[in-house]
mmCIF file of C-alpha atoms in Angstrom:
data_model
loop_
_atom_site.group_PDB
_atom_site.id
_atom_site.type_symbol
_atom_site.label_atom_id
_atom_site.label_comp_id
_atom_site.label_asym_id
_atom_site.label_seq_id
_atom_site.Cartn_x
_atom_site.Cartn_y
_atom_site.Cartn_z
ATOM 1 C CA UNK C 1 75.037 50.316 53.899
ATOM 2 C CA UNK C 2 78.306 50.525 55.673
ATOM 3 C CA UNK C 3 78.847 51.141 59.440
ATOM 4 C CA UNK C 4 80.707 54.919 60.245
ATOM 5 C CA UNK C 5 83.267 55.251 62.709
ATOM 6 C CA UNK C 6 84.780 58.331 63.876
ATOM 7 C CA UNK C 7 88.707 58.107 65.059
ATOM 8 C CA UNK C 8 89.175 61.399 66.689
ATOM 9 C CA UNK C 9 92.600 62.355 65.732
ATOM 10 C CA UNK C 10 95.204 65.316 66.854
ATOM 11 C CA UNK C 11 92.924 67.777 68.176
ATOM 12 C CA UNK C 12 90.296 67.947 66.336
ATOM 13 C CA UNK C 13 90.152 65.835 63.299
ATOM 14 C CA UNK C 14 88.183 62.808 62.987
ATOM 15 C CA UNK C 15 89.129 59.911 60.531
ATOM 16 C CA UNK C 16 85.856 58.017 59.430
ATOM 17 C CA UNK C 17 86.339 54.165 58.852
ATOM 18 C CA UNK C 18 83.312 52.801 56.905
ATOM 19 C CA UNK C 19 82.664 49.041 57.460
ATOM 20 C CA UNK C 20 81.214 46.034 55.553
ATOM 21 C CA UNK C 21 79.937 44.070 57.789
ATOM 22 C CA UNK C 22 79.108 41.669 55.248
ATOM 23 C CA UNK C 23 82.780 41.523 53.596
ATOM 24 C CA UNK C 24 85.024 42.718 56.441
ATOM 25 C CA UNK C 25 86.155 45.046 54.448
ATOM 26 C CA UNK C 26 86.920 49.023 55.958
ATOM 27 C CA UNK C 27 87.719 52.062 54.146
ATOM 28 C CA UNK C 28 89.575 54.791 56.259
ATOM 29 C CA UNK C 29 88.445 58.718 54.909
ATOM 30 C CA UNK C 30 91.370 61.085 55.129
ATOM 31 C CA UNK C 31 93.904 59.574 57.694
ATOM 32 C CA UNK C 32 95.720 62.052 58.669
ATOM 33 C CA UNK C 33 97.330 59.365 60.978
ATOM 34 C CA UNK C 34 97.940 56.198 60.991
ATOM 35 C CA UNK C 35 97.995 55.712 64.434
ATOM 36 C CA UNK C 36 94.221 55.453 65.236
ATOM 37 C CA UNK C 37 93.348 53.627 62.253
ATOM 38 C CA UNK C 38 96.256 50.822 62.818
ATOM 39 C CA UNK C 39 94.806 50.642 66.532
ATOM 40 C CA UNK C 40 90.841 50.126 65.647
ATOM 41 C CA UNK C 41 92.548 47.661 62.852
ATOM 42 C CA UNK C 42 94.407 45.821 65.872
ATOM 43 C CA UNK C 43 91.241 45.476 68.130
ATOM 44 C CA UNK C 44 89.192 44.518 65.347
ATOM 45 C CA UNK C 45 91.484 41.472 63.493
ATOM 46 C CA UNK C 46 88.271 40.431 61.502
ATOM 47 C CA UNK C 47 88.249 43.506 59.922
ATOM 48 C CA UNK C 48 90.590 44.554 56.650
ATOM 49 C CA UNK C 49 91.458 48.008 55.358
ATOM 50 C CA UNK C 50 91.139 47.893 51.905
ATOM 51 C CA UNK C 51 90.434 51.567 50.499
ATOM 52 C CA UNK C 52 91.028 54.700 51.534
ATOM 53 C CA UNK C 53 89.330 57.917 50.563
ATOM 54 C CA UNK C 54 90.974 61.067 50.533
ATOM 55 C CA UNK C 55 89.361 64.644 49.934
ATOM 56 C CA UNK C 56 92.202 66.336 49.415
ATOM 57 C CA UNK C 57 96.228 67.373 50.059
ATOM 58 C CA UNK C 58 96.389 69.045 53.388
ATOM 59 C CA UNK C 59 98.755 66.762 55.375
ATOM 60 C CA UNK C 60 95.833 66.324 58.306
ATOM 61 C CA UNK C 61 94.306 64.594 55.753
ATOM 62 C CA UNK C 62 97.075 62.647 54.191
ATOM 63 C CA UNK C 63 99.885 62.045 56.732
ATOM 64 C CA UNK C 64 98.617 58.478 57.665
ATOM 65 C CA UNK C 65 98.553 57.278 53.787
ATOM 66 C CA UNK C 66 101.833 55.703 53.349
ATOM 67 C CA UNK C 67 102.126 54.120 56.649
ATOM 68 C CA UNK C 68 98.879 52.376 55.605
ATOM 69 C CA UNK C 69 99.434 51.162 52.691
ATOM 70 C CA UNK C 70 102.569 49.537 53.467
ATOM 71 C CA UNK C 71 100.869 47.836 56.598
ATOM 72 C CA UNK C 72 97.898 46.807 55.012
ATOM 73 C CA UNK C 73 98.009 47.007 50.976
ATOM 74 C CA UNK C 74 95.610 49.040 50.883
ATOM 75 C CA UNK C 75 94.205 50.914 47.459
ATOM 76 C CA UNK C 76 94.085 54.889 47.887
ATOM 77 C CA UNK C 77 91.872 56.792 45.588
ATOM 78 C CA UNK C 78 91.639 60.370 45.824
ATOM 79 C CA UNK C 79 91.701 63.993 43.821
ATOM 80 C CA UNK C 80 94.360 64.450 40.692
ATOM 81 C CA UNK C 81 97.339 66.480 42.481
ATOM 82 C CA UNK C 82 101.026 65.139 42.080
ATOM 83 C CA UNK C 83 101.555 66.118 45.568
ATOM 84 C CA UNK C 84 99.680 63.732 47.574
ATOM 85 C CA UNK C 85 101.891 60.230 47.647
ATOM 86 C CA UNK C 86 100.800 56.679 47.424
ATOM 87 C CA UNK C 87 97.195 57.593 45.014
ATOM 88 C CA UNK C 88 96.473 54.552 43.236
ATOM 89 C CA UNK C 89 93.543 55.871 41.247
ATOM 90 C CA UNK C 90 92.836 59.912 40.654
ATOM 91 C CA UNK C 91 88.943 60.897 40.810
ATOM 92 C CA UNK C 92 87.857 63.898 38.931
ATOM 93 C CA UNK C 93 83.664 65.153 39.579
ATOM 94 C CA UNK C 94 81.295 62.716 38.191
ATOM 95 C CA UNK C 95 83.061 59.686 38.172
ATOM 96 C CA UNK C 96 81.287 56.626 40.355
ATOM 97 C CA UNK C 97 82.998 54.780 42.709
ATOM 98 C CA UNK C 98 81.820 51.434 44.738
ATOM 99 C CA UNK C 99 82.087 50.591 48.494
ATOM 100 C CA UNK C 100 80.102 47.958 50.203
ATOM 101 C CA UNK C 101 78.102 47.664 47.499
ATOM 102 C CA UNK C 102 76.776 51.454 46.757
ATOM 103 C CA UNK C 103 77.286 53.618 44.157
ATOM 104 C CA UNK C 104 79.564 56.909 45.043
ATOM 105 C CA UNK C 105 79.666 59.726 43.274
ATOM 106 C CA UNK C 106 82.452 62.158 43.183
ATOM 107 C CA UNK C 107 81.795 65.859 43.359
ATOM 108 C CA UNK C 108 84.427 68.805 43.063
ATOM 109 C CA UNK C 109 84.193 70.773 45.811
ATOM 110 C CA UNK C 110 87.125 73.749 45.034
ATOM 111 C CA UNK C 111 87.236 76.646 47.349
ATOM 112 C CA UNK C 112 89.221 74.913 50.829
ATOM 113 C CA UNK C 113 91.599 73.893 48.353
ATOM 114 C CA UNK C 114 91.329 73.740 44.829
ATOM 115 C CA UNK C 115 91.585 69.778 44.237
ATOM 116 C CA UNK C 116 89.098 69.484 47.070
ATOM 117 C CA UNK C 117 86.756 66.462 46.381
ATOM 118 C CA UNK C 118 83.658 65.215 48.190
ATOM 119 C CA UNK C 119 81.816 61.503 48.021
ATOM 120 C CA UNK C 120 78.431 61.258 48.015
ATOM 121 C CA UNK C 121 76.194 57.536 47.968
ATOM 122 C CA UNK C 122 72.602 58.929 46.466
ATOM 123 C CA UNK C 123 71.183 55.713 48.353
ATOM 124 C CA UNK C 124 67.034 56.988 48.234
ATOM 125 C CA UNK C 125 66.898 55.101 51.647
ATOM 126 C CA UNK C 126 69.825 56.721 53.510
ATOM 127 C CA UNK C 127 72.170 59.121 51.205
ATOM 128 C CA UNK C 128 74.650 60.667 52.752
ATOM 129 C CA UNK C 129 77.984 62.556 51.746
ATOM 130 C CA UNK C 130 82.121 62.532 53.298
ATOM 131 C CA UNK C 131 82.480 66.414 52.788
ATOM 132 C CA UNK C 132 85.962 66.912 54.039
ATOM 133 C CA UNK C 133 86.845 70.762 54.919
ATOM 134 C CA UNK C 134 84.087 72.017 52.596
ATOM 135 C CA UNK C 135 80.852 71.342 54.478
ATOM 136 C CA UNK C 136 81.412 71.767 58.561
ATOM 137 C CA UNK C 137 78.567 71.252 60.602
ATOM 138 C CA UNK C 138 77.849 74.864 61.359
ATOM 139 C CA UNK C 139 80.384 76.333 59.117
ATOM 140 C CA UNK C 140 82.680 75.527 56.068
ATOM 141 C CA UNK C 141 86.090 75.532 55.704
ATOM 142 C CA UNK C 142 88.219 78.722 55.148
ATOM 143 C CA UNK C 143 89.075 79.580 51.816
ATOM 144 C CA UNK C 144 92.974 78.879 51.566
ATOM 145 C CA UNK C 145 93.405 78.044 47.506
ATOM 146 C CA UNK C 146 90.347 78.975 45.637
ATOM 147 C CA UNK C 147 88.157 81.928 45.743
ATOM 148 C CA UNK C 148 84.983 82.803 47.639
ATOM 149 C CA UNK C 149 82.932 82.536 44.490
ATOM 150 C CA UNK C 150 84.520 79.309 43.857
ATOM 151 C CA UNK C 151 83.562 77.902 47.823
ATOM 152 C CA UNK C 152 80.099 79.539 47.764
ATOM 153 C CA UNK C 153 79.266 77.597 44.104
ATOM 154 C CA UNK C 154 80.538 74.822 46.252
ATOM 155 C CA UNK C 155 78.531 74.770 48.743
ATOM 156 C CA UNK C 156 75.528 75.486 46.843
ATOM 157 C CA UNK C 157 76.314 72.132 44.935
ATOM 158 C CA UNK C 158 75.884 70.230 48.127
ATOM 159 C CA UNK C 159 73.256 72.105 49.645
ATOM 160 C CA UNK C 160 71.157 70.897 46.062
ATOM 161 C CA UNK C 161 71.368 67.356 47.562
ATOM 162 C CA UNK C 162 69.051 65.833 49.512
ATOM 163 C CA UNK C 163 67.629 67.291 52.780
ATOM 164 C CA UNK C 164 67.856 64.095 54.402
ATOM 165 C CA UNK C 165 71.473 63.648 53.373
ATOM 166 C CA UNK C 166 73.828 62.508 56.763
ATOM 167 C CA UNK C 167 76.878 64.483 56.477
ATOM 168 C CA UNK C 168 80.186 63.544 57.802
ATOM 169 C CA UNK C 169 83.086 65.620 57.966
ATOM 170 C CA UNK C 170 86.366 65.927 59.509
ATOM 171 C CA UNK C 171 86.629 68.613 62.078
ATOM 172 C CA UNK C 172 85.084 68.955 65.594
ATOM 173 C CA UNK C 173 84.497 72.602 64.982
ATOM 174 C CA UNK C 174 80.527 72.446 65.513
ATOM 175 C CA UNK C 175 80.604 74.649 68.672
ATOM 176 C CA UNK C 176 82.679 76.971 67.616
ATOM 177 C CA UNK C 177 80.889 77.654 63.957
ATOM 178 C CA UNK C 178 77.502 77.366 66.097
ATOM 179 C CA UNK C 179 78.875 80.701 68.097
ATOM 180 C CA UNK C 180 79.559 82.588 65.285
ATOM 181 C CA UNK C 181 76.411 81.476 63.453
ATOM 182 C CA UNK C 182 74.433 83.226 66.215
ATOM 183 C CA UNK C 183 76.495 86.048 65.923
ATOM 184 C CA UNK C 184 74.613 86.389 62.637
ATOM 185 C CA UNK C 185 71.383 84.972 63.536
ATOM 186 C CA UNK C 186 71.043 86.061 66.916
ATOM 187 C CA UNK C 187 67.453 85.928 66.526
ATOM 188 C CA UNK C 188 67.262 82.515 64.858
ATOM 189 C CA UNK C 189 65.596 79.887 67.222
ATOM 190 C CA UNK C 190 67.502 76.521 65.206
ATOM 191 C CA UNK C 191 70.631 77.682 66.215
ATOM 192 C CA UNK C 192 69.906 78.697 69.675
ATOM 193 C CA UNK C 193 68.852 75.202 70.321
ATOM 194 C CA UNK C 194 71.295 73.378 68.300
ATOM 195 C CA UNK C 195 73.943 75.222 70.488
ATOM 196 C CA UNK C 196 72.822 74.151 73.513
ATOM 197 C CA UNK C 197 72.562 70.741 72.719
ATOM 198 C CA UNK C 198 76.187 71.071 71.244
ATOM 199 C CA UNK C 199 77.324 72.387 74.603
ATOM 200 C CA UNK C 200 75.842 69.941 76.115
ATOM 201 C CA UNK C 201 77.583 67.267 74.064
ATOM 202 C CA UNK C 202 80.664 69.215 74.227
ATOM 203 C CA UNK C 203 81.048 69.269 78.274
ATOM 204 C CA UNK C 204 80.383 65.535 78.139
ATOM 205 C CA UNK C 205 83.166 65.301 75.720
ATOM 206 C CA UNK C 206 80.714 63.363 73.026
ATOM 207 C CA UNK C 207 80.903 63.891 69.345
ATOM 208 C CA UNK C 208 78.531 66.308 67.249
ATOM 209 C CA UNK C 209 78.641 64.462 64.402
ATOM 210 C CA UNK C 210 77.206 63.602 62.184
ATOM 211 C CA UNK C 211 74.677 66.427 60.872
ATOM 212 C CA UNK C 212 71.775 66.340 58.295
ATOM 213 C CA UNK C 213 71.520 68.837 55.530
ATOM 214 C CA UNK C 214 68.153 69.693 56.439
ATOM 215 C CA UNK C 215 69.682 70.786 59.615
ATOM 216 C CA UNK C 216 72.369 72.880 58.156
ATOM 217 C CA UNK C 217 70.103 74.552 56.154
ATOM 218 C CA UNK C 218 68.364 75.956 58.721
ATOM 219 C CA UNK C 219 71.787 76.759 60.983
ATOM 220 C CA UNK C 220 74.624 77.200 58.881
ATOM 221 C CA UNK C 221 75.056 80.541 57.597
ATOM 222 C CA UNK C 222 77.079 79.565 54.939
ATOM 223 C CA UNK C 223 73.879 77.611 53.207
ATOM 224 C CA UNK C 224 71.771 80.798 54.632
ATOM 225 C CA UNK C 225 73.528 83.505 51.852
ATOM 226 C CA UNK C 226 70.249 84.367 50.395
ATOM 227 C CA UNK C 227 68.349 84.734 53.540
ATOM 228 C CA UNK C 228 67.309 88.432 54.524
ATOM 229 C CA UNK C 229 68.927 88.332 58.056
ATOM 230 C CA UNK C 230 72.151 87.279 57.097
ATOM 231 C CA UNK C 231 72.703 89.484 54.069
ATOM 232 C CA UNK C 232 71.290 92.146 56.697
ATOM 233 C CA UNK C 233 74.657 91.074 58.933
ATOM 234 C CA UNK C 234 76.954 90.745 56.345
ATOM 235 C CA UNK C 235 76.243 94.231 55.148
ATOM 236 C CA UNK C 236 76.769 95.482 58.331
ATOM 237 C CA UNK C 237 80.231 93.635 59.363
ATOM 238 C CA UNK C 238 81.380 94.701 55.368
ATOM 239 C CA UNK C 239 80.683 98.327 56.130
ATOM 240 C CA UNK C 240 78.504 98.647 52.651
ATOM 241 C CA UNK C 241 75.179 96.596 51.475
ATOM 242 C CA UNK C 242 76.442 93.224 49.859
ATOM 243 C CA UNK C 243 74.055 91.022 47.310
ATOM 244 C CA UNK C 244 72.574 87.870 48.642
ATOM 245 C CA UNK C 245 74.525 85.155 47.345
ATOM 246 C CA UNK C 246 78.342 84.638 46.909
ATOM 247 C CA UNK C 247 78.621 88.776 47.971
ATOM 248 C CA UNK C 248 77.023 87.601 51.390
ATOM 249 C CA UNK C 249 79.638 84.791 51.653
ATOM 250 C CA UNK C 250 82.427 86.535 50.967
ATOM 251 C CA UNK C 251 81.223 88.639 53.569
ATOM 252 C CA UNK C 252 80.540 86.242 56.435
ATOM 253 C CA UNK C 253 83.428 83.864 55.673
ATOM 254 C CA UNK C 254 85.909 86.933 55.954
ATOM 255 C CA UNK C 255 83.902 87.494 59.763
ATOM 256 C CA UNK C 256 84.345 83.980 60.186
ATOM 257 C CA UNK C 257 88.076 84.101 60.040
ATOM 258 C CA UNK C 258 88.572 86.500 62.342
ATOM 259 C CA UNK C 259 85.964 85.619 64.635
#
């Protein structure tokens, strides 16, 4: 099981290295930067980056890669799209991966982006999943490239994994999507608590990450589609009753962005 380290980056991304302890070995997710991950590399001289993960193109996400590589010849695997420089191996859903000695499995995750990938280790003692800009804690990520339909079949994928799945993403949006998540369940206890501790966490400048899916299940209304209240809200915001479902999403995620 590998060690996860967050390297906040810019203003609110966060680059996760995952260590073998046992090999030395670290793979950076989605370095948007080099910067932070040549400085943890430079503190830790032990250590050696030898993969990195990317989820897909956005240039948060990507920006580091080259400068990386060069420094460290490192191997970069990541989604099939011409446009991302330096991929040494293209991953397409299904196909297995290995880091520190567990079995990854790749997952398409199109709706963020439509080459958006996500890695998940189905470990029965401790699975967890790198979801990129598909899965927020509290939210998901807006739909730039693919189509609500495509994002909500998304996100049901990964909410069909297990509950006690740790989830790691890239964004320190969790108090912000926590807001607007009460905005649709105002009257949902889970998320009035999980706020304040978030606030909490937030004024002591601490991370909120990572979450559980058990925990976004019963907080994120983007995994809550087919629950009564928030259909109830997204009929309301869309001016005309939606369907549970991917009608509900479209619905909320389209609040969402101008929230």
């Amino acid at each position: 099981m590998p060690t996860f380290i967050a390297l906040p980056a810019f203003q609110d991304n966060y680059i996760w290295l995952l260590t073998d302890d046992t090999s030395f070995k670290v793979t950076a997710v989605d370095p948007g930067d080099a910067r932070p991950v040549i400085s943890w590399l430079g503190r830790h001289p032990e250590y050696q980056l030898s993969t990195i993960l990317l989820t897909h193109h956005h240039r948060d996400h990507t920006g580091g890669v080259l400068s990386l590589k060069a420094a460290t010849q490192c191997r970069v695997l990541g989604p099939d799209n011409p446009t991302i420089d330096g991929i040494d191996r293209t991953l397409a859903d299904g196909d297995q991966i290995n880091l520190a000695g567990q079995s990854i499995r790749v997952i398409a995750v199109p709706g963020h982006t439509l080459d958006h990938i996500a890695f998940f280790c189905d470990d029965p003692q401790d699975p967890w999943l790198l979801s990129g800009d598909t899965l927020f804690a509290g939210g998901c990520g807006r739909v730039f490239e693919g189509t609500p339909e495509q994002m909500h079949d998304s996100l049901q994928r990964l909410a069909a994994l297990p509950d006690d799945t740790t989830i790691y993403c890239t964004h320190e949006y969790t108090q912000a999507n926590l807001r607007f998540a009460q905005a649709v369940e105002p009257e949902n206890p889970d998320i009035r608590i999980r706020l304040e501790v978030v606030e909490d966490l937030r004024r002591d400048g601490q991370i909120t990450l990572p979450t559980t899916l058990a925990l976004e299940k019963r907080t994120n209304p983007f995994l809550r589609c087919a629950e009564p209240a928030v259909v109830e809200a997204a009929s309301r915001q869309a001016g005309a009753e939606v369907s549970p479902g991917a009608e509900t999403f479209a619905a909320i995620r389209a609040w969402k962005d101008i929230f």
